[in-house]
PDB file of C-alpha atoms in Angstrom:
ATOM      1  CA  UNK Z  31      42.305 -57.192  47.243  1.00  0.00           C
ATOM      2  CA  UNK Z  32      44.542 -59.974  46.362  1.00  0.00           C
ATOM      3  CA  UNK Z  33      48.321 -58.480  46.240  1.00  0.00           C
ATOM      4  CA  UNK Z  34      51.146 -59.968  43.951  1.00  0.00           C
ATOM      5  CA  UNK Z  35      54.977 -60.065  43.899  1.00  0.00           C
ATOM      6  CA  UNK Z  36      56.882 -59.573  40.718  1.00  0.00           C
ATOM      7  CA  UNK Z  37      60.180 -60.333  40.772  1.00  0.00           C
ATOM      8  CA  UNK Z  38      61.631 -58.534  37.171  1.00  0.00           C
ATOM      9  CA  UNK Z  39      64.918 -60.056  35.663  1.00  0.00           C
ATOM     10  CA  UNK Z  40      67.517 -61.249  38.767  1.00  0.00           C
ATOM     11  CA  UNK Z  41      69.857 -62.979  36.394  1.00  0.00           C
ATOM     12  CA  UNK Z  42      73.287 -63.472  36.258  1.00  0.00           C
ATOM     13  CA  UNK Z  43      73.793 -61.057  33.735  1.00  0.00           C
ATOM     14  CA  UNK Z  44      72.167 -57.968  34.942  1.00  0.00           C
ATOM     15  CA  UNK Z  45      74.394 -59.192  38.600  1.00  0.00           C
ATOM     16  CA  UNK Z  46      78.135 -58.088  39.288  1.00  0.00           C
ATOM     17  CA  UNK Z  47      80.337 -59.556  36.406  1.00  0.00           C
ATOM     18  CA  UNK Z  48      77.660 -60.074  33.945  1.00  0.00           C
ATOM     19  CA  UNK Z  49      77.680 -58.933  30.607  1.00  0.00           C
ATOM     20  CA  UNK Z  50      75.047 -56.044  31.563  1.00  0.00           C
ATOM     21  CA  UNK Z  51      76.172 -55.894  35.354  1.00  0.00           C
ATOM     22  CA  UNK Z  52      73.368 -53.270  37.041  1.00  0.00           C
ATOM     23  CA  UNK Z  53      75.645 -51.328  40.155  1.00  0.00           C
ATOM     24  CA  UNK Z  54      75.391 -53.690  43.242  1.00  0.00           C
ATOM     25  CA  UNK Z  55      72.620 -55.673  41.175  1.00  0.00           C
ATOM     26  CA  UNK Z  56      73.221 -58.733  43.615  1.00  0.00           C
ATOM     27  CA  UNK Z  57      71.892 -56.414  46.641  1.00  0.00           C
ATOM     28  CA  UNK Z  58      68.396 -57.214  45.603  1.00  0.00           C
ATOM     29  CA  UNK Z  59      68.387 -61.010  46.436  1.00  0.00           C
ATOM     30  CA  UNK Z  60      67.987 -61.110  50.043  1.00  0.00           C
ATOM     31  CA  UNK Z  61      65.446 -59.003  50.502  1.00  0.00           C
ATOM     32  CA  UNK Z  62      63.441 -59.852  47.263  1.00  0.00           C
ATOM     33  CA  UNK Z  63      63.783 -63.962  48.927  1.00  0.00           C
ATOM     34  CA  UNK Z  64      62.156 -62.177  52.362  1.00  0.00           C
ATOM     35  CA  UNK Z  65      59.260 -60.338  50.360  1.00  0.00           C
ATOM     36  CA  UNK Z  66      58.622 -63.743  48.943  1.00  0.00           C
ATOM     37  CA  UNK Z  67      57.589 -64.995  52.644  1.00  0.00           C
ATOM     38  CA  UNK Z  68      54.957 -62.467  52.689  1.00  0.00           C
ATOM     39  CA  UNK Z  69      53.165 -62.963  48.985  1.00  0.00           C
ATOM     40  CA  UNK Z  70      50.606 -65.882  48.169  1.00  0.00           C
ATOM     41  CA  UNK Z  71      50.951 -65.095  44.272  1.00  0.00           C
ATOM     42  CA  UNK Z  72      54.929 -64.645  43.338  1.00  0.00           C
ATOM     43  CA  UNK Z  73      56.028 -64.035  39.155  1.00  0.00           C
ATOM     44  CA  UNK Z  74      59.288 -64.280  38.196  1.00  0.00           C
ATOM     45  CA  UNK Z  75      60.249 -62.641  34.950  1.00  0.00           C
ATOM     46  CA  UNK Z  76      63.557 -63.647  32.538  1.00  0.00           C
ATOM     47  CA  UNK Z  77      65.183 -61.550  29.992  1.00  0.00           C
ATOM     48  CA  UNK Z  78      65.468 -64.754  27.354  1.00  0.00           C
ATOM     49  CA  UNK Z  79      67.634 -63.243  23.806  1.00  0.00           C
ATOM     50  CA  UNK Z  80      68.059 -65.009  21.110  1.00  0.00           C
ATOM     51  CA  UNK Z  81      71.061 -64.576  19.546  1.00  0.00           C
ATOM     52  CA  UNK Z  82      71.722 -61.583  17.245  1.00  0.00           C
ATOM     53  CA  UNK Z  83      68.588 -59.700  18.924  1.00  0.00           C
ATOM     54  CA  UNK Z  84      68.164 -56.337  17.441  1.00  0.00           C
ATOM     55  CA  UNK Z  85      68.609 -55.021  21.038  1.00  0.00           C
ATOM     56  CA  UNK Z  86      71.991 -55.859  20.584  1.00  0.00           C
ATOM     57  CA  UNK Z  87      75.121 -53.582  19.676  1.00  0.00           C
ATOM     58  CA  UNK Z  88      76.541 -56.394  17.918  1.00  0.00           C
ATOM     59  CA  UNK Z  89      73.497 -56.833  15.187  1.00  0.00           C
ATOM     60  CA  UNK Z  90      74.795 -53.236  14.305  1.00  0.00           C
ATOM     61  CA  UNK Z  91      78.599 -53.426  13.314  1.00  0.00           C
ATOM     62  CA  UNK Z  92      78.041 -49.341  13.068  1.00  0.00           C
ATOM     63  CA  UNK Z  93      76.809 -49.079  16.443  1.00  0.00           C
ATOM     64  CA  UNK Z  94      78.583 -49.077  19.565  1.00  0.00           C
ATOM     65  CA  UNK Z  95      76.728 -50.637  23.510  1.00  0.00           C
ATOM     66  CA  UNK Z  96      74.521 -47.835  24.920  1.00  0.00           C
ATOM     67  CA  UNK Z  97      74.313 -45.864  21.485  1.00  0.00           C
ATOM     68  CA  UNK Z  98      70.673 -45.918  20.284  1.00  0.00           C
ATOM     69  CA  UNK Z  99      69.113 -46.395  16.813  1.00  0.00           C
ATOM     70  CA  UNK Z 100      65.395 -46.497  14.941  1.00  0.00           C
ATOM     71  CA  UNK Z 101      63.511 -49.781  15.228  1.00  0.00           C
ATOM     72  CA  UNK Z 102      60.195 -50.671  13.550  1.00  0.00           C
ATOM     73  CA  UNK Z 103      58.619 -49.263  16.962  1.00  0.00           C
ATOM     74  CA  UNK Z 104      60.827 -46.497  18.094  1.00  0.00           C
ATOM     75  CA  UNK Z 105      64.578 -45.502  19.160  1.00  0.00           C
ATOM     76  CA  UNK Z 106      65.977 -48.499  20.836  1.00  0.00           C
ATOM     77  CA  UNK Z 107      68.869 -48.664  23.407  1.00  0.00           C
ATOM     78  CA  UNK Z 108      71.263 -51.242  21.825  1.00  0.00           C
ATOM     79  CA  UNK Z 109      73.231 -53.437  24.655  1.00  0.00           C
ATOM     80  CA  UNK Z 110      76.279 -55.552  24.981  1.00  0.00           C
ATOM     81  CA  UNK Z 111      75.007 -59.297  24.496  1.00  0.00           C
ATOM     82  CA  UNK Z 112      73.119 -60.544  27.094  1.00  0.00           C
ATOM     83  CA  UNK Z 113      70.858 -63.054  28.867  1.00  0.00           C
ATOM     84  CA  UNK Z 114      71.351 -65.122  25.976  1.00  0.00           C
ATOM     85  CA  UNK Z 115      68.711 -68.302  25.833  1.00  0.00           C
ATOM     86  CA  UNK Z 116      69.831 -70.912  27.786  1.00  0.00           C
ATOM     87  CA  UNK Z 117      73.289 -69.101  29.086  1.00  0.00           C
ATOM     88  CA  UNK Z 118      74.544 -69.376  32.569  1.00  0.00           C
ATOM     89  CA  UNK Z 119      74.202 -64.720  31.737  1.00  0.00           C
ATOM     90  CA  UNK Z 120      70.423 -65.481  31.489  1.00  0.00           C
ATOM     91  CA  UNK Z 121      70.232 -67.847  34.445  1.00  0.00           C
ATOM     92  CA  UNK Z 122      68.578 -66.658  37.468  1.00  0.00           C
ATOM     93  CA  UNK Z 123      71.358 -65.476  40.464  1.00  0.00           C
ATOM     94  CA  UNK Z 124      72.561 -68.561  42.275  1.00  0.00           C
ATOM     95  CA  UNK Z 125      70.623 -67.064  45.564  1.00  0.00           C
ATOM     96  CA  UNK Z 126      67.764 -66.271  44.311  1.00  0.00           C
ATOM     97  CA  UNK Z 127      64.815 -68.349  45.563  1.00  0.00           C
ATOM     98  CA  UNK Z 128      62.650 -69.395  42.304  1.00  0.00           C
ATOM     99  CA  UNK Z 129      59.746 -71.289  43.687  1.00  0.00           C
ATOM    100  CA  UNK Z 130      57.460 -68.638  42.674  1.00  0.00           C
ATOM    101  CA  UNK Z 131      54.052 -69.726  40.487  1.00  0.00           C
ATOM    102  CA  UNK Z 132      55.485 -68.575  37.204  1.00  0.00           C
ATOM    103  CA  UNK Z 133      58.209 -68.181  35.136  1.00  0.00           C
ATOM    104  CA  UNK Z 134      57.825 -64.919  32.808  1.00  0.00           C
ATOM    105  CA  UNK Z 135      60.349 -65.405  30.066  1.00  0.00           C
ATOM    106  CA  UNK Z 136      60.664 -61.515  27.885  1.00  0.00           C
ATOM    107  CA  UNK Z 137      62.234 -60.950  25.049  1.00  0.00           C
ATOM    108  CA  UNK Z 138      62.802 -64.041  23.095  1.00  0.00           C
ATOM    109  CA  UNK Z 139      61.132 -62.711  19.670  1.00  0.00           C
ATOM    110  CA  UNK Z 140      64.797 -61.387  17.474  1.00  0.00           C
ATOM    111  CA  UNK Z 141      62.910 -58.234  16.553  1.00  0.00           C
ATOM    112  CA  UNK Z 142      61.465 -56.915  19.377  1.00  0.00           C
ATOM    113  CA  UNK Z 143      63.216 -56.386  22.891  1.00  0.00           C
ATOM    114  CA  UNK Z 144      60.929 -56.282  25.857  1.00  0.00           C
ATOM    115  CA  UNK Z 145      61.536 -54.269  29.476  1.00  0.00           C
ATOM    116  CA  UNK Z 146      57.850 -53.925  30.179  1.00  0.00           C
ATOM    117  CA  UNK Z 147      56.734 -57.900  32.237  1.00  0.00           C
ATOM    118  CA  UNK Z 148      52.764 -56.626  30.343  1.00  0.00           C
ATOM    119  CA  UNK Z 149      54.076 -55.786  26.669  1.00  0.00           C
ATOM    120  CA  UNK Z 150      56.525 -55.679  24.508  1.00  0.00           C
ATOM    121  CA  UNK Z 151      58.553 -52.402  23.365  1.00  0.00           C
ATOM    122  CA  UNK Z 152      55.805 -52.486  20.373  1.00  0.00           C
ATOM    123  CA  UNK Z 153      53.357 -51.783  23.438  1.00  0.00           C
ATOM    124  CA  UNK Z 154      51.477 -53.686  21.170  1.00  0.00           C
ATOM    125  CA  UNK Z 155      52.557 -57.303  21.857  1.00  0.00           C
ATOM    126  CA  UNK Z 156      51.026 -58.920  24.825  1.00  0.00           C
ATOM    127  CA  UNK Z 157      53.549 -61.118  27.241  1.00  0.00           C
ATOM    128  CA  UNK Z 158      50.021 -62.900  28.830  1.00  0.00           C
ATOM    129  CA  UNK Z 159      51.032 -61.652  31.881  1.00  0.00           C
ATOM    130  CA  UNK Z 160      47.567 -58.892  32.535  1.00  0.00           C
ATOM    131  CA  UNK Z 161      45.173 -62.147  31.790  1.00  0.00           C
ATOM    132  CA  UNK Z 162      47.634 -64.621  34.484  1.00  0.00           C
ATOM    133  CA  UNK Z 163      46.917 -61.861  36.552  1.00  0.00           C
ATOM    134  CA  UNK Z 164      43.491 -61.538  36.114  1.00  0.00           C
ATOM    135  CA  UNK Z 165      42.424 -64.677  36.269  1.00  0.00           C
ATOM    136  CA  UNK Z 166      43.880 -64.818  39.916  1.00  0.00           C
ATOM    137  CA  UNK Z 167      42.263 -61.995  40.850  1.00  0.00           C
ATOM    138  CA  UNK Z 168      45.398 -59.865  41.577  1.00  0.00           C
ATOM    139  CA  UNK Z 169      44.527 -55.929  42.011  1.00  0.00           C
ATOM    140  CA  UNK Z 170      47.776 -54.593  43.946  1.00  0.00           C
ATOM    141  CA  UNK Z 171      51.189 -55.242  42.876  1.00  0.00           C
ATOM    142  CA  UNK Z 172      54.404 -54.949  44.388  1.00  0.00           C
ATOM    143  CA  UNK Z 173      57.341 -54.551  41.660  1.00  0.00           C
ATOM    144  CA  UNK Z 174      61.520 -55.329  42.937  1.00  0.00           C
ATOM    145  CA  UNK Z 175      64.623 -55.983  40.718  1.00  0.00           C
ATOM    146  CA  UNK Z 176      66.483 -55.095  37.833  1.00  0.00           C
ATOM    147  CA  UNK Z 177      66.495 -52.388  36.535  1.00  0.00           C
ATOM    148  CA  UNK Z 178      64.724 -49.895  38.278  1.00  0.00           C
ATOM    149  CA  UNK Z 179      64.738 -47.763  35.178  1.00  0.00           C
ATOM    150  CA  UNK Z 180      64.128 -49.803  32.809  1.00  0.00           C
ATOM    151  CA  UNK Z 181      62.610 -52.971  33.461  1.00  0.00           C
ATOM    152  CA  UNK Z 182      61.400 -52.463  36.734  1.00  0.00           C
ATOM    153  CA  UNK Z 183      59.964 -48.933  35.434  1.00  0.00           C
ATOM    154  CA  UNK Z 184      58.521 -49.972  32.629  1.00  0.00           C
ATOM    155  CA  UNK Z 185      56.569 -53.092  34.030  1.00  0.00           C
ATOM    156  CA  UNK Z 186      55.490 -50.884  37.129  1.00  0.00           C
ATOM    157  CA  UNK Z 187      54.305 -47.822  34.271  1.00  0.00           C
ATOM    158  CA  UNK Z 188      51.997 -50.323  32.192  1.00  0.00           C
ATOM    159  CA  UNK Z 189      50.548 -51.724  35.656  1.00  0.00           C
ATOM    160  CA  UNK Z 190      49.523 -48.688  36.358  1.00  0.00           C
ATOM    161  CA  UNK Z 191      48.130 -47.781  33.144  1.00  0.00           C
ATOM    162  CA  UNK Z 192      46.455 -51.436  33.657  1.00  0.00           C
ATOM    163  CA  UNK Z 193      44.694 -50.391  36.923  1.00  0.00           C
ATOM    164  CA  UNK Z 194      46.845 -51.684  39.496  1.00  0.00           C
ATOM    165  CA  UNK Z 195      47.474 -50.644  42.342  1.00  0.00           C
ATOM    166  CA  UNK Z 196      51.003 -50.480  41.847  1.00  0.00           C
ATOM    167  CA  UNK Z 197      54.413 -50.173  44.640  1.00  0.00           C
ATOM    168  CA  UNK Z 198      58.011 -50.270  43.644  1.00  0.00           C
ATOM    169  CA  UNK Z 199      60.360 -51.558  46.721  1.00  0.00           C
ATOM    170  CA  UNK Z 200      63.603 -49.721  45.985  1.00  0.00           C
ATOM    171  CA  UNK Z 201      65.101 -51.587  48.736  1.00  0.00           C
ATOM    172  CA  UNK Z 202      64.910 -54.816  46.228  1.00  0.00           C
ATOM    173  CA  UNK Z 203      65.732 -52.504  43.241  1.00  0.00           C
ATOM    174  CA  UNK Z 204      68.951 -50.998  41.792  1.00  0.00           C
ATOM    175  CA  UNK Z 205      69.119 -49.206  38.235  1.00  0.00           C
ATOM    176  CA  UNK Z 206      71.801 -48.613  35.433  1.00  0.00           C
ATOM    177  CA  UNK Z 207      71.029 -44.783  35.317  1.00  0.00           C
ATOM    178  CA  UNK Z 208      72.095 -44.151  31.534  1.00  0.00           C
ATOM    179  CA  UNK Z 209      72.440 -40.592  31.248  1.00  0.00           C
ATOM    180  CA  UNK Z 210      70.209 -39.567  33.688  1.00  0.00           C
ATOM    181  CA  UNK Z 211      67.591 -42.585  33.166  1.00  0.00           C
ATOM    182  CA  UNK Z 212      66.970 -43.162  37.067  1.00  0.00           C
ATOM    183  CA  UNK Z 213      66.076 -39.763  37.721  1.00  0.00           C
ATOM    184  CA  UNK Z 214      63.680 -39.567  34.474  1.00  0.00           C
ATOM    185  CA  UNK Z 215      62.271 -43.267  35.366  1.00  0.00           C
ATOM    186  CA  UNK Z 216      61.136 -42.027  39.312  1.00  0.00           C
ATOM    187  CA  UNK Z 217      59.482 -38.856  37.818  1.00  0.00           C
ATOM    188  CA  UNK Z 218      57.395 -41.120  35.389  1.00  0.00           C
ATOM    189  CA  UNK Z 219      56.486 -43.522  37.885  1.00  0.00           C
ATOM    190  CA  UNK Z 220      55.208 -40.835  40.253  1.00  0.00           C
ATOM    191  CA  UNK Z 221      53.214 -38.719  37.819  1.00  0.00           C
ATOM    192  CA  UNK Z 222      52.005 -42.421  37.002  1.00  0.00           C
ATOM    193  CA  UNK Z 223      50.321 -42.792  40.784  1.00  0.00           C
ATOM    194  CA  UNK Z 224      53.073 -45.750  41.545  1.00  0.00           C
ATOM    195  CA  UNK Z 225      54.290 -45.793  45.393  1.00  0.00           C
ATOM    196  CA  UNK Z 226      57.629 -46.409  46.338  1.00  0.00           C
TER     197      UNK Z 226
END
């Protein structure tokens, strides 16, 4: 079985200091740049806004960062701007080694906001990511980054729904846990069959 490495959103702004810093977010780079050594097939994915994305607090003056509110496709978590298309927030971390075979970039439609590296928050809308995989042949997956209850969570979830065989390194992870989020995110993951 051919084994993958997806690397899910080590950008600036997700890392100490960014707009949507994740709690010692930066802690994931050196050993995410070590699991590269050991992985023929390596995908990088990049949170890529436009700006005033609906996933936004600010394209809701009556909303506030980290309230929620109803989107065509469900109750959305709105965020402080960030990983704004061609920022330094959305670059990748300085450290980070990026010589992987692709470049994932999530996100970018204004409507929509994206955790999930398979689909968007729809769950409809593909990211082309399933058929990359594929068409390499890739059965097992090993997930690491940022979030690890959102991003990371949902990406690993819809792997497994895909029929991967799917681990989550929480060495090369760290999460946001809003209210309670981490705690919900590992329960889902296990009842899902993922490995940690």
């Amino acid at each position: 079985m051919t084994a993958a490495l997806i690397v899910i959103d080590v950008q600036n702004d997700f890392c100490p200091g960014g707009a949507l810093a994740v709690p010692d977010g930066d802690a994931v780079v050196a050993p995410i740049n070590a699991l590269m050594e050991q992985y023929d097939t390596v995908i990088l994915t990049q949170d890529w806004h436009p700006s005033g994305h609906q996933s936004f607090a600010s394209a809701h003056p009556e909303k506030a960062p980290f309230e929620t509110t109803e989107l065509s496709y469900g109750t959305q978590v709105l965020w402080p701007d960030h990983c704004m298309q061609g920022t330094d927030g959305a670059a990748f971390h300085r450290d980070l080694r990026t010589d992987g075979d692709l470049i994932l970039r999530k996100g970018f439609r204004a409507a929509i906001d994206s955790y999930s590296a398979f689909f968007e928050n729809d769950r409809k809308t593909v990211t082309g990511l399933h058929g990359y995989l594929q068409e390499r042949g890739v059965s097992r997956l090993l997930l690491a980054g940022l979030a690890t209850d959102f991003c990371v969570a949902y990406s690993a979830l819809d792997a497994a729904e895909l029929g991967y065989a799917v681990t989550v390194d929480l060495n090369a992870c760290r999460g946001i846990d809003l209210d309670g989020s981490l705690d919900a995110a590992m329960r889902n993951m296990q009842a899902a069959g993922v490995s940690f």
